[in-house]
Amino acid sequence: FRDHLTWVRGNHALKFGGEYRLDINNNFEIGGARPLYSFHRMWNFANGTPIFELLTANNQGKPTANNTSFQTGDLAFFVQDNWKYRPNLTLNLGLRWEYFSPITARKGVIGNLILGPNGGLGGAVISTDKQLTDRDLNNFGPQLGFAWSPKRFNEKLVIRGGGGIGYDRLANALLANARRNPPNGAIYGICCGTATGEFGSPFVGGQIVYANSTDGTIFGFPVHPLIGGGTNPANGLPRNGSIEIYGAPRKLPNAYVYRYSLEGQYELPWRMVASLGYQGSLGRRFVRIDRVHITVPSSNPNIFAGYFARPDVNSSFNAMLASLRGRLNYGFSFNLNYRFSKSLDTVSWEAPCGCTDQSFPVDQKEEHGPSDFDVRHSTTASFIWDIPFFTDKSKLSGKLLGGWQISSIITHHTGFPWTPKIFGCLQQANTPGAFCDPRPTSYNGMRPASNSNSNFLRPGGIFGVPGTSVFGTAFNTNNPFANRPAIGRNSLFGPKYFSADLSISKKFGLPHVGVLNENASIDLRFNFFNVFNNLNLAPFNSNSDPTRVQLQTFGIATNGLAGRVGEFQIRFSF
């Protein structure tokens, strides 16, 4: 629900408004009632001896679906004043307050992980409440802007600027797995029942229960006798078994961004307009998911994996923006935009998956670097030409022979950053689990070549030699996190990009007869994407083969983006 009121009073244009949103999640994840078994190759499967079992169960060990529904919501109010302070100066003043309700159980409670004394799983407990985290009611976002046209330039120059604070809610996917925490249920993982190539310890000494449904339905799987056993009142965890659990600080603040900009726009001869400006932002308190069972040296016999939301991710963005646009004679118009920018952060994506894992999560200073989506130089040019022949649409010649248009968009940028990775996993002493895909531990200082297509297609890529000739792969297995990365995150740039799209269209006007009105027409359009069939190499995604130092494909582009594509469209309007 959203509405606003506008009130014009003198040289003030006031706006008052508010909005409310309610999101309800009733996905009961019925698949949780069916245990998941993993096998090692076909012979292992044929013998019915799984090496791993994952199941969601209640506190008595009965496999169950997660039937905890939850809701979130937004509530906001704002006031804004567009103040015409002088004929050539307008001020924009505003204030917005926003409330993002935490994940809230619609019935019952939600369990949250409270870390132990050293910030790890040792001594961790479960707290229960209607809401996963506390309310954050401090989201006040002031806004300020101005537009000024100095008189000495005869209204050809406009200077605009402003700044403000904006807040945003977290994606539910980051924290929604907490609905499966005790007391609503628990995720158990039992590993590992079979050594590679041999049946060394089937069923982990009987801990894995491999059974079918007793009644043929998804709810008929039997109680697991070795998990659950009720709840330990001292910590809220199951008495038996080891679970996966999710948590967040009780005082979890909302992420916010300081944003600011300044721009000058000038009217040039020949109906052209040029602008030059600056845009920047500072992001604060964004969230990353910390695998505390790996990053903090401690263990808990009842927790095999703990995922904790850390609101410690900061970001920055600074850009110079330049543009030139114009509407020239003979139906020709164009728009040219150039951006020189830099974006920095420690994590670029908020998601509860391995795709967002950091390569050295125990020290955020080591993770500070260019954002995954950082592009240093970006240029976009577009034009539209309405061919000025037979322009009189009232005549038959205009309807049949006129109405041709040619348009194009040309895009170029200098590539996305990427990080060399090595095979291997880091594990601290007396800590369950491991953190894989770290960065190299040494670097010989070889200067990479430019990120041109030809360099990414040659053996060794931009280094011209195998990755192991440039980067070291050995690390101290007794204390692997002591080996700090030798190269910064996202310190190399991937393939550049260039593409030109072209569209040719023709509009045939139809006579105004019968059901056809005066605007009836047939539109034909021919679209060509990457019309020059330029070879664009695919960006290097995290942990892909081109980023693996030990592989022969290190630094070499192994995939390309789409070549020239053409399509034809026809539309009948009446």
Coordinates of C-alpha atoms in Angstrom, one line a residue:
F1 CA 0.0 0.0 0.0
R2 CA 1.4 3.4 -1.0
D3 CA 0.1 6.9 -1.3
H4 CA 1.3 10.5 -1.1
L5 CA -0.1 14.0 -0.8
T6 CA 1.2 17.0 -2.8
W7 CA 0.6 20.5 -1.4
V8 CA 1.8 23.6 -3.3
R9 CA 2.2 26.6 -1.1
G10 CA 3.8 29.7 -2.5
N11 CA 7.2 28.8 -3.8
H12 CA 7.2 25.4 -1.9
A13 CA 6.0 22.1 -3.4
L14 CA 5.5 19.9 -0.4
K15 CA 5.0 16.1 -0.5
F16 CA 4.0 13.8 2.3
G17 CA 3.7 10.1 1.9
G18 CA 4.0 6.6 3.2
E19 CA 4.0 3.0 2.2
Y20 CA 3.5 -0.4 3.8
R21 CA 4.5 -3.9 2.5
L22 CA 3.9 -7.3 4.0
D23 CA 5.7 -10.4 2.7
I24 CA 4.5 -13.9 3.8
N25 CA 6.6 -17.0 3.3
N26 CA 4.6 -20.2 3.6
N27 CA 7.0 -22.5 1.8
F28 CA 7.0 -25.5 4.1
E29 CA 9.9 -27.2 2.4
I30 CA 8.2 -30.5 2.2
G31 CA 11.3 -32.1 0.8
G32 CA 12.9 -31.9 4.3
A33 CA 10.8 -34.9 5.3
R34 CA 12.8 -37.1 3.0
P35 CA 16.4 -38.0 4.1
L36 CA 19.1 -37.3 1.5
Y37 CA 21.7 -40.0 1.0
S38 CA 25.0 -39.7 -0.9
F39 CA 26.9 -42.6 -2.5
H40 CA 30.4 -43.0 -3.8
R41 CA 30.1 -44.3 -7.3
M42 CA 27.7 -47.0 -8.7
W43 CA 29.0 -50.0 -6.7
N44 CA 28.5 -48.1 -3.5
F45 CA 25.0 -47.3 -4.5
A46 CA 24.3 -50.9 -5.6
N47 CA 25.3 -52.2 -2.2
G48 CA 23.1 -49.7 -0.4
T49 CA 25.9 -48.3 1.7
P50 CA 25.7 -44.4 1.6
I51 CA 28.7 -42.4 2.8
F52 CA 26.6 -39.4 3.9
E53 CA 23.1 -38.7 5.3
L54 CA 21.5 -35.4 5.5
L55 CA 18.0 -35.0 7.0
T56 CA 15.7 -32.5 8.7
A57 CA 14.2 -33.9 11.9
N58 CA 12.4 -32.8 15.0
N59 CA 13.8 -33.1 18.5
Q60 CA 12.9 -36.8 18.6
G61 CA 14.7 -37.7 15.4
K62 CA 11.7 -38.0 13.2
P63 CA 12.3 -36.7 9.6
T64 CA 9.9 -33.8 9.1
A65 CA 9.1 -31.0 6.7
N66 CA 9.9 -27.5 7.9
N67 CA 6.4 -26.0 8.6
T68 CA 7.5 -22.8 10.2
S69 CA 6.0 -19.9 8.1
F70 CA 7.4 -16.4 8.6
Q71 CA 6.8 -12.9 7.5
T72 CA 8.7 -9.7 6.9
G73 CA 7.5 -6.2 6.1
D74 CA 8.4 -2.6 5.4
L75 CA 7.0 0.6 6.8
A76 CA 8.1 4.0 5.6
F77 CA 7.1 7.7 5.8
F78 CA 8.6 10.7 4.1
V79 CA 8.3 14.4 3.7
Q80 CA 9.9 16.4 0.9
D81 CA 10.0 20.1 0.0
N82 CA 10.9 21.4 -3.4
W83 CA 11.7 25.0 -2.7
K84 CA 12.0 27.5 -5.5
Y85 CA 14.3 29.7 -3.4
R86 CA 15.1 32.0 -6.4
P87 CA 14.1 31.8 -10.1
N88 CA 17.4 30.3 -10.9
L89 CA 17.9 28.2 -7.7
T90 CA 15.8 25.3 -6.4
L91 CA 16.5 23.4 -3.2
N92 CA 15.2 19.9 -2.5
L93 CA 14.9 19.0 1.2
G94 CA 13.6 15.7 2.5
L95 CA 13.5 13.2 5.3
R96 CA 12.6 9.5 5.1
W97 CA 12.1 7.1 7.9
E98 CA 11.9 3.4 7.2
Y99 CA 11.4 0.2 9.2
F100 CA 12.2 -3.2 8.0
S101 CA 10.7 -5.8 10.2
P102 CA 12.9 -8.8 11.1
I103 CA 12.0 -12.4 10.1
T104 CA 9.1 -13.1 12.3
A105 CA 7.4 -16.5 13.0
R106 CA 3.7 -16.4 12.2
K107 CA 3.1 -19.1 14.7
G108 CA 5.5 -20.1 17.5
V109 CA 9.1 -18.9 17.7
I110 CA 12.4 -19.0 15.7
G111 CA 15.7 -20.2 17.1
N112 CA 18.8 -18.1 16.8
L113 CA 22.4 -19.1 17.2
I114 CA 24.2 -17.3 20.1
L115 CA 27.9 -17.8 19.7
G116 CA 30.2 -18.9 22.5
P117 CA 32.6 -16.8 24.6
N118 CA 35.3 -16.8 22.0
G119 CA 32.9 -16.0 19.2
G120 CA 32.8 -19.6 18.0
L121 CA 30.7 -22.7 18.3
G122 CA 32.2 -23.8 21.7
G123 CA 29.7 -22.9 24.3
A124 CA 27.1 -21.7 21.8
V125 CA 23.4 -21.8 22.7
I126 CA 20.0 -21.4 21.0
S127 CA 17.8 -18.5 21.9
T128 CA 14.1 -18.4 21.0
D129 CA 11.9 -15.5 20.2
K130 CA 9.1 -14.5 18.0
Q131 CA 11.6 -12.5 15.9
L132 CA 15.0 -13.7 14.7
T133 CA 16.7 -10.3 15.5
D134 CA 15.7 -7.1 17.3
R135 CA 13.9 -4.2 15.7
D136 CA 16.0 -1.4 14.2
L137 CA 14.0 1.8 14.4
N138 CA 16.9 4.2 13.7
N139 CA 16.6 4.4 9.9
F140 CA 16.3 8.1 9.4
G141 CA 17.5 9.2 5.9
P142 CA 17.9 12.9 5.3
Q143 CA 18.1 14.0 1.6
L144 CA 19.4 17.3 0.2
G145 CA 19.6 18.5 -3.4
F146 CA 19.9 21.7 -5.5
A147 CA 19.7 22.9 -9.0
W148 CA 21.3 26.3 -9.9
S149 CA 21.5 28.1 -13.2
P150 CA 24.0 31.1 -12.9
K151 CA 22.6 34.2 -14.7
R152 CA 25.8 35.1 -16.3
F153 CA 25.5 32.0 -18.6
N154 CA 22.1 33.0 -19.9
E155 CA 20.4 29.8 -18.7
K156 CA 22.7 27.6 -20.7
L157 CA 24.5 26.2 -17.6
V158 CA 22.8 24.2 -14.9
I159 CA 24.7 22.9 -11.8
R160 CA 23.0 20.1 -9.9
G161 CA 24.1 18.3 -6.8
G162 CA 22.9 16.5 -3.7
G163 CA 23.4 13.9 -1.1
G164 CA 21.5 11.6 1.2
I165 CA 21.3 8.4 3.2
G166 CA 19.4 5.4 2.0
Y167 CA 18.6 2.1 3.9
D168 CA 17.8 -1.3 2.6
R169 CA 16.4 -4.6 3.9
L170 CA 18.3 -7.8 3.8
A171 CA 17.3 -10.5 1.3
N172 CA 15.2 -13.1 3.2
A173 CA 17.4 -15.9 1.7
L174 CA 20.3 -14.7 3.8
L175 CA 18.6 -15.5 7.1
A176 CA 15.6 -17.7 6.2
N177 CA 17.4 -21.0 6.9
A178 CA 17.1 -20.1 10.6
R179 CA 13.5 -21.3 10.5
R180 CA 15.0 -24.8 10.5
N181 CA 16.9 -24.2 13.7
P182 CA 15.8 -25.8 17.0
P183 CA 13.2 -25.9 18.4
N184 CA 11.3 -26.0 15.1
G185 CA 13.6 -28.8 13.8
A186 CA 17.2 -29.4 13.0
I187 CA 19.4 -30.2 10.0
Y188 CA 21.6 -33.3 10.7
G189 CA 24.6 -34.3 8.7
I190 CA 26.3 -37.7 9.2
C191 CA 29.6 -38.3 7.4
C192 CA 31.6 -40.2 6.2
G193 CA 30.7 -43.9 5.9
T194 CA 33.1 -45.2 3.2
A195 CA 36.7 -44.6 2.4
T196 CA 37.5 -43.8 -1.2
G197 CA 37.6 -47.1 -3.2
E198 CA 37.0 -49.3 -0.1
F199 CA 34.1 -50.0 2.2
G200 CA 36.1 -49.1 5.3
S201 CA 33.3 -48.2 7.7
P202 CA 29.8 -48.7 6.2
F203 CA 27.1 -46.5 7.8
V204 CA 29.7 -44.8 10.1
G205 CA 29.5 -47.6 12.5
G206 CA 25.7 -47.7 12.3
Q207 CA 25.1 -43.9 12.5
I208 CA 23.7 -43.7 9.0
V209 CA 20.2 -45.3 8.9
Y210 CA 19.4 -46.3 5.3
A211 CA 15.7 -47.0 5.1
N212 CA 12.7 -46.6 2.9
S213 CA 9.4 -45.0 3.7
T214 CA 7.1 -47.4 5.6
D215 CA 3.9 -46.3 3.8
G216 CA 5.3 -45.1 0.4
T217 CA 4.8 -41.4 1.2
I218 CA 7.3 -38.7 1.9
F219 CA 6.2 -38.7 5.6
G220 CA 6.8 -42.4 6.2
F221 CA 10.5 -42.4 6.9
P222 CA 11.3 -43.9 10.3
V223 CA 12.7 -42.2 13.4
H224 CA 16.4 -42.0 13.4
P225 CA 17.4 -43.7 16.7
L226 CA 20.8 -41.9 17.1
I227 CA 19.7 -38.3 16.7
G228 CA 17.4 -35.9 18.5
G229 CA 16.8 -37.5 21.9
G230 CA 15.0 -34.4 23.1
T231 CA 16.4 -30.9 23.8
N232 CA 19.2 -30.1 26.2
P233 CA 17.7 -27.3 28.4
A234 CA 21.1 -25.9 29.1
N235 CA 21.8 -24.8 25.5
G236 CA 18.7 -25.5 23.5
L237 CA 20.5 -28.0 21.2
P238 CA 19.5 -31.6 20.6
R239 CA 21.0 -34.1 23.0
N240 CA 22.1 -36.5 20.3
G241 CA 23.6 -35.8 16.9
S242 CA 25.4 -32.9 15.2
I243 CA 23.4 -30.3 13.4
E244 CA 23.8 -27.4 10.9
I245 CA 22.6 -24.1 12.3
Y246 CA 22.2 -20.5 11.2
G247 CA 22.3 -17.3 13.2
A248 CA 22.7 -13.5 13.3
P249 CA 23.5 -10.9 16.0
R250 CA 20.4 -10.0 18.0
K251 CA 21.2 -6.3 17.2
L252 CA 21.5 -6.6 13.5
P253 CA 21.5 -3.1 11.9
N254 CA 20.1 -2.4 8.5
A255 CA 22.6 -1.7 5.7
Y256 CA 22.8 1.9 4.6
V257 CA 24.5 3.9 1.9
Y258 CA 25.8 7.5 1.9
R259 CA 25.3 8.8 -1.7
Y260 CA 26.3 12.1 -3.2
S261 CA 26.8 13.7 -6.6
L262 CA 27.6 16.9 -8.4
E263 CA 27.0 17.7 -12.1
G264 CA 27.3 20.5 -14.5
Q265 CA 25.2 20.6 -17.7
Y266 CA 25.9 23.1 -20.6
E267 CA 23.9 23.8 -23.7
L268 CA 26.2 23.8 -26.8
P269 CA 25.6 25.1 -30.3
W270 CA 23.8 22.9 -32.9
R271 CA 21.3 21.7 -30.3
M272 CA 23.8 19.7 -28.3
V273 CA 24.1 19.3 -24.5
A274 CA 27.2 18.3 -22.6
S275 CA 27.4 17.3 -19.0
L276 CA 30.3 16.4 -16.6
G277 CA 29.7 15.1 -13.1
Y278 CA 30.9 13.1 -10.2
Q279 CA 28.9 10.4 -8.4
G280 CA 30.0 8.6 -5.2
S281 CA 28.7 6.4 -2.4
L282 CA 29.8 4.7 0.8
G283 CA 28.0 1.5 1.8
R284 CA 28.0 0.4 5.4
R285 CA 26.9 -2.7 7.4
F286 CA 26.2 -5.0 4.5
V287 CA 26.1 -8.7 5.5
R288 CA 28.4 -11.6 4.7
I289 CA 27.8 -15.2 5.8
D290 CA 30.7 -16.4 8.1
R291 CA 31.4 -20.1 8.4
V292 CA 32.2 -19.9 12.0
H293 CA 32.9 -23.7 12.2
I294 CA 36.0 -22.9 10.1
T295 CA 37.1 -19.4 10.8
V296 CA 36.9 -19.4 14.6
P297 CA 39.0 -22.1 16.4
S298 CA 36.5 -24.0 18.5
S299 CA 34.2 -27.0 18.2
N300 CA 30.9 -28.2 19.5
P301 CA 29.9 -31.9 19.4
N302 CA 26.3 -31.0 18.7
I303 CA 27.1 -28.5 15.8
F304 CA 28.9 -29.7 12.7
A305 CA 28.4 -26.4 10.7
G306 CA 27.5 -22.9 11.9
Y307 CA 26.7 -20.0 9.5
F308 CA 26.5 -16.5 11.1
A309 CA 25.5 -13.2 9.5
R310 CA 28.3 -10.6 10.0
P311 CA 27.2 -7.0 9.3
D312 CA 30.8 -5.8 8.7
V313 CA 31.0 -5.4 4.9
N314 CA 31.7 -1.9 3.7
S315 CA 31.9 -0.6 0.2
S316 CA 32.8 2.6 -1.8
F317 CA 32.1 3.8 -5.3
N318 CA 33.5 6.8 -7.1
A319 CA 32.9 7.8 -10.7
M320 CA 33.4 10.6 -13.2
L321 CA 30.5 10.7 -15.6
A322 CA 30.6 12.5 -18.9
S323 CA 27.9 12.7 -21.6
L324 CA 27.2 14.4 -24.9
R325 CA 23.8 14.3 -26.5
G326 CA 22.2 16.1 -29.4
R327 CA 19.3 16.3 -31.8
L328 CA 20.7 17.4 -35.2
N329 CA 19.1 18.1 -38.5
Y330 CA 17.5 15.5 -40.8
G331 CA 16.0 13.4 -38.0
F332 CA 19.4 12.4 -36.4
S333 CA 19.9 12.2 -32.7
F334 CA 22.7 10.7 -30.6
N335 CA 23.7 10.1 -27.0
L336 CA 27.3 9.4 -25.9
N337 CA 28.2 8.4 -22.3
Y338 CA 31.5 7.7 -20.7
R339 CA 32.2 6.5 -17.1
F340 CA 35.6 6.3 -15.3
S341 CA 34.9 4.6 -12.0
K342 CA 36.2 2.4 -9.2
S343 CA 34.2 0.2 -6.8
L344 CA 35.8 -1.4 -3.7
D345 CA 34.4 -3.8 -1.1
T346 CA 35.2 -7.0 0.8
V347 CA 32.2 -9.0 -0.5
S348 CA 30.2 -8.1 -3.7
W349 CA 27.2 -10.3 -3.3
E350 CA 24.8 -11.2 -0.5
A351 CA 23.8 -14.8 -0.9
P352 CA 23.9 -18.0 1.3
C353 CA 26.0 -20.0 -1.1
G354 CA 29.6 -21.0 -1.7
C355 CA 29.7 -18.6 -4.7
T356 CA 30.1 -15.7 -2.3
D357 CA 32.8 -17.3 -0.1
Q358 CA 35.8 -15.2 0.7
S359 CA 39.3 -16.6 0.0
F360 CA 40.8 -15.5 3.4
P361 CA 37.8 -15.0 5.7
V362 CA 39.7 -14.6 8.9
D363 CA 41.0 -11.1 8.0
Q364 CA 38.7 -8.7 6.2
K365 CA 41.7 -6.4 5.4
E366 CA 42.9 -9.1 3.0
E367 CA 39.6 -9.2 1.3
H368 CA 39.4 -5.5 0.5
G369 CA 39.7 -4.9 -3.2
P370 CA 37.8 -4.1 -6.5
S371 CA 34.2 -5.3 -6.5
D372 CA 33.4 -8.3 -8.7
F373 CA 31.4 -6.0 -10.9
D374 CA 34.0 -3.2 -11.0
V375 CA 34.6 -1.7 -14.5
R376 CA 37.2 1.0 -14.8
H377 CA 36.3 2.4 -18.2
S378 CA 32.9 2.1 -19.7
T379 CA 31.5 3.8 -22.9
T380 CA 28.1 3.6 -24.4
A381 CA 27.0 5.4 -27.6
S382 CA 23.6 5.3 -29.2
F383 CA 22.0 7.0 -32.2
I384 CA 18.6 7.1 -33.9
W385 CA 18.1 8.3 -37.5
D386 CA 14.5 8.8 -38.8
I387 CA 15.3 8.8 -42.5
P388 CA 13.8 12.1 -43.8
F389 CA 12.1 10.8 -47.0
F390 CA 8.4 10.7 -47.6
T391 CA 7.6 12.1 -44.2
D392 CA 4.1 13.2 -44.9
K393 CA 2.0 10.4 -43.3
S394 CA -1.2 11.8 -44.7
K395 CA -0.3 10.7 -48.2
L396 CA -0.2 7.2 -49.6
S397 CA 3.5 7.7 -50.6
G398 CA 4.4 8.6 -47.0
K399 CA 2.6 5.5 -45.6
L400 CA 4.2 3.1 -48.1
L401 CA 7.7 4.5 -48.6
G402 CA 8.3 6.6 -45.5
G403 CA 8.7 5.7 -41.8
W404 CA 12.2 4.1 -42.0
Q405 CA 14.4 4.3 -38.9
I406 CA 17.9 3.1 -38.2
S407 CA 19.2 2.9 -34.6
S408 CA 22.2 1.5 -32.9
I409 CA 23.8 1.0 -29.5
I410 CA 27.6 0.6 -29.2
T411 CA 29.0 -0.7 -25.9
H412 CA 32.6 -1.0 -24.7
H413 CA 34.2 -1.6 -21.3
T414 CA 37.6 -2.7 -20.1
G415 CA 36.7 -5.9 -18.4
F416 CA 35.7 -7.3 -15.0
P417 CA 38.3 -8.2 -12.3
W418 CA 39.2 -11.7 -11.3
T419 CA 41.3 -13.5 -8.7
P420 CA 43.8 -16.4 -9.1
K421 CA 42.9 -19.4 -7.0
I422 CA 44.7 -22.6 -6.0
F423 CA 43.3 -26.1 -5.3
G424 CA 43.4 -27.0 -1.6
C425 CA 41.5 -26.4 1.6
L426 CA 42.5 -24.5 4.7
Q427 CA 41.6 -26.0 8.1
Q428 CA 42.6 -24.7 11.5
A429 CA 43.7 -27.1 14.2
N430 CA 40.9 -28.7 16.2
T431 CA 38.3 -27.1 13.9
P432 CA 35.7 -29.1 12.0
G433 CA 35.4 -28.5 8.3
A434 CA 37.7 -26.7 5.9
F435 CA 37.7 -23.6 3.7
C436 CA 38.7 -24.3 0.1
D437 CA 40.0 -22.4 -2.9
P438 CA 42.4 -20.0 -1.3
R439 CA 44.6 -17.5 -3.1
P440 CA 48.2 -18.3 -4.0
T441 CA 50.8 -18.0 -1.2
S442 CA 53.6 -16.4 -3.2
Y443 CA 54.1 -14.4 -6.4
N444 CA 57.2 -13.9 -8.4
G445 CA 56.4 -10.3 -9.4
M446 CA 56.0 -11.0 -13.1
R447 CA 54.2 -8.1 -14.8
P448 CA 51.1 -9.3 -16.6
A449 CA 50.4 -8.3 -20.2
S450 CA 47.4 -6.2 -21.2
N451 CA 43.9 -7.9 -21.0
S452 CA 43.5 -8.1 -24.8
N453 CA 41.8 -11.0 -26.6
S454 CA 45.0 -12.1 -28.1
N455 CA 46.8 -12.4 -24.8
F456 CA 43.9 -14.4 -23.2
L457 CA 44.0 -16.8 -26.1
R458 CA 47.7 -17.6 -26.0
P459 CA 49.2 -20.4 -23.7
G460 CA 49.6 -19.0 -20.2
G461 CA 47.2 -16.1 -20.8
I462 CA 48.3 -12.6 -19.8
F463 CA 51.4 -14.1 -18.1
G464 CA 52.5 -16.2 -21.1
V465 CA 53.7 -19.1 -18.8
P466 CA 51.9 -21.7 -16.6
G467 CA 50.4 -20.4 -13.4
T468 CA 52.7 -22.4 -11.2
S469 CA 55.6 -20.5 -12.7
V470 CA 54.1 -17.3 -11.4
F471 CA 52.3 -18.2 -8.2
G472 CA 53.2 -20.5 -5.3
T473 CA 50.7 -23.2 -4.2
A474 CA 52.2 -24.6 -1.0
F475 CA 50.9 -23.6 2.4
N476 CA 51.4 -24.7 6.0
T477 CA 48.9 -27.4 6.7
N478 CA 49.4 -27.2 10.5
N479 CA 48.4 -23.5 10.5
P480 CA 47.2 -22.7 7.0
F481 CA 45.6 -19.3 7.9
A482 CA 49.1 -18.1 8.8
N483 CA 49.9 -18.1 5.0
R484 CA 48.5 -14.8 4.0
P485 CA 47.6 -14.4 0.3
A486 CA 50.4 -13.1 -1.9
I487 CA 48.1 -11.4 -4.4
G488 CA 45.1 -9.1 -3.7
R489 CA 41.5 -10.0 -4.3
N490 CA 40.3 -9.1 -7.8
S491 CA 43.7 -7.6 -8.7
L492 CA 43.6 -8.7 -12.4
F493 CA 41.2 -7.7 -15.1
G494 CA 39.5 -10.1 -17.5
P495 CA 38.7 -9.8 -21.2
K496 CA 37.5 -6.5 -22.6
Y497 CA 34.1 -6.2 -24.2
F498 CA 32.9 -4.5 -27.4
S499 CA 29.6 -4.9 -29.2
A500 CA 27.5 -3.0 -31.7
D501 CA 23.8 -3.6 -32.0
L502 CA 21.8 -2.4 -35.0
S503 CA 18.1 -2.1 -35.7
I504 CA 16.4 -1.2 -39.0
S505 CA 12.6 -0.7 -38.8
K506 CA 9.8 0.4 -41.2
K507 CA 6.3 1.4 -40.3
F508 CA 3.6 1.0 -42.9
G509 CA 0.5 3.1 -42.3
L510 CA -2.9 1.5 -43.1
P511 CA -6.0 3.3 -44.4
H512 CA -8.6 4.3 -41.9
V513 CA -11.4 1.9 -42.9
G514 CA -13.5 -0.6 -41.0
V515 CA -12.1 -1.5 -37.7
L516 CA -8.8 0.2 -38.5
N517 CA -8.3 3.6 -36.8
E518 CA -6.2 6.4 -38.1
N519 CA -3.1 5.1 -36.3
A520 CA -3.4 1.5 -37.7
S521 CA 0.0 0.3 -39.0
I522 CA 2.3 -2.7 -39.6
D523 CA 5.7 -2.4 -38.0
L524 CA 8.6 -4.4 -39.4
R525 CA 11.9 -4.6 -37.5
F526 CA 15.2 -6.2 -38.2
N527 CA 17.5 -6.5 -35.1
F528 CA 21.2 -7.5 -35.2
F529 CA 23.1 -8.0 -32.0
N530 CA 26.9 -7.9 -32.2
V531 CA 26.4 -6.9 -35.8
F532 CA 30.2 -7.0 -36.6
N533 CA 30.5 -10.5 -35.1
N534 CA 33.2 -9.3 -32.7
L535 CA 34.7 -12.0 -30.6
N536 CA 34.0 -11.3 -26.9
L537 CA 35.5 -13.6 -24.4
A538 CA 33.5 -14.7 -21.4
P539 CA 34.5 -13.1 -18.0
F540 CA 36.5 -15.2 -15.6
N541 CA 34.0 -16.4 -12.9
S542 CA 35.2 -17.2 -9.4
N543 CA 36.7 -20.7 -9.1
S544 CA 36.4 -21.4 -12.8
D545 CA 39.2 -23.2 -14.8
P546 CA 40.9 -20.0 -16.1
T547 CA 41.4 -18.9 -12.5
R548 CA 43.0 -22.2 -11.3
V549 CA 46.8 -21.8 -11.0
Q550 CA 47.5 -25.5 -11.3
L551 CA 45.5 -26.1 -14.5
Q552 CA 46.8 -25.8 -18.0
T553 CA 43.9 -23.5 -18.7
F554 CA 45.0 -20.9 -16.2
G555 CA 44.7 -17.4 -17.6
I556 CA 43.3 -18.7 -20.9
A557 CA 39.8 -17.8 -22.0
T558 CA 37.9 -21.0 -22.5
N559 CA 34.5 -19.6 -23.5
G560 CA 33.1 -16.9 -25.7
L561 CA 30.0 -14.8 -25.6
A562 CA 27.4 -14.8 -28.3
G563 CA 28.4 -13.9 -31.9
R564 CA 26.2 -12.1 -34.4
V565 CA 22.5 -12.8 -33.8
G566 CA 19.7 -11.5 -36.1
E567 CA 16.0 -11.5 -35.6
F568 CA 12.9 -10.3 -37.4
Q569 CA 9.8 -8.9 -35.8
I570 CA 6.4 -7.9 -37.3
R571 CA 3.6 -6.2 -35.4
F572 CA 0.1 -5.3 -36.5
S573 CA -1.6 -2.3 -34.7
F574 CA -5.2 -1.4 -35.4

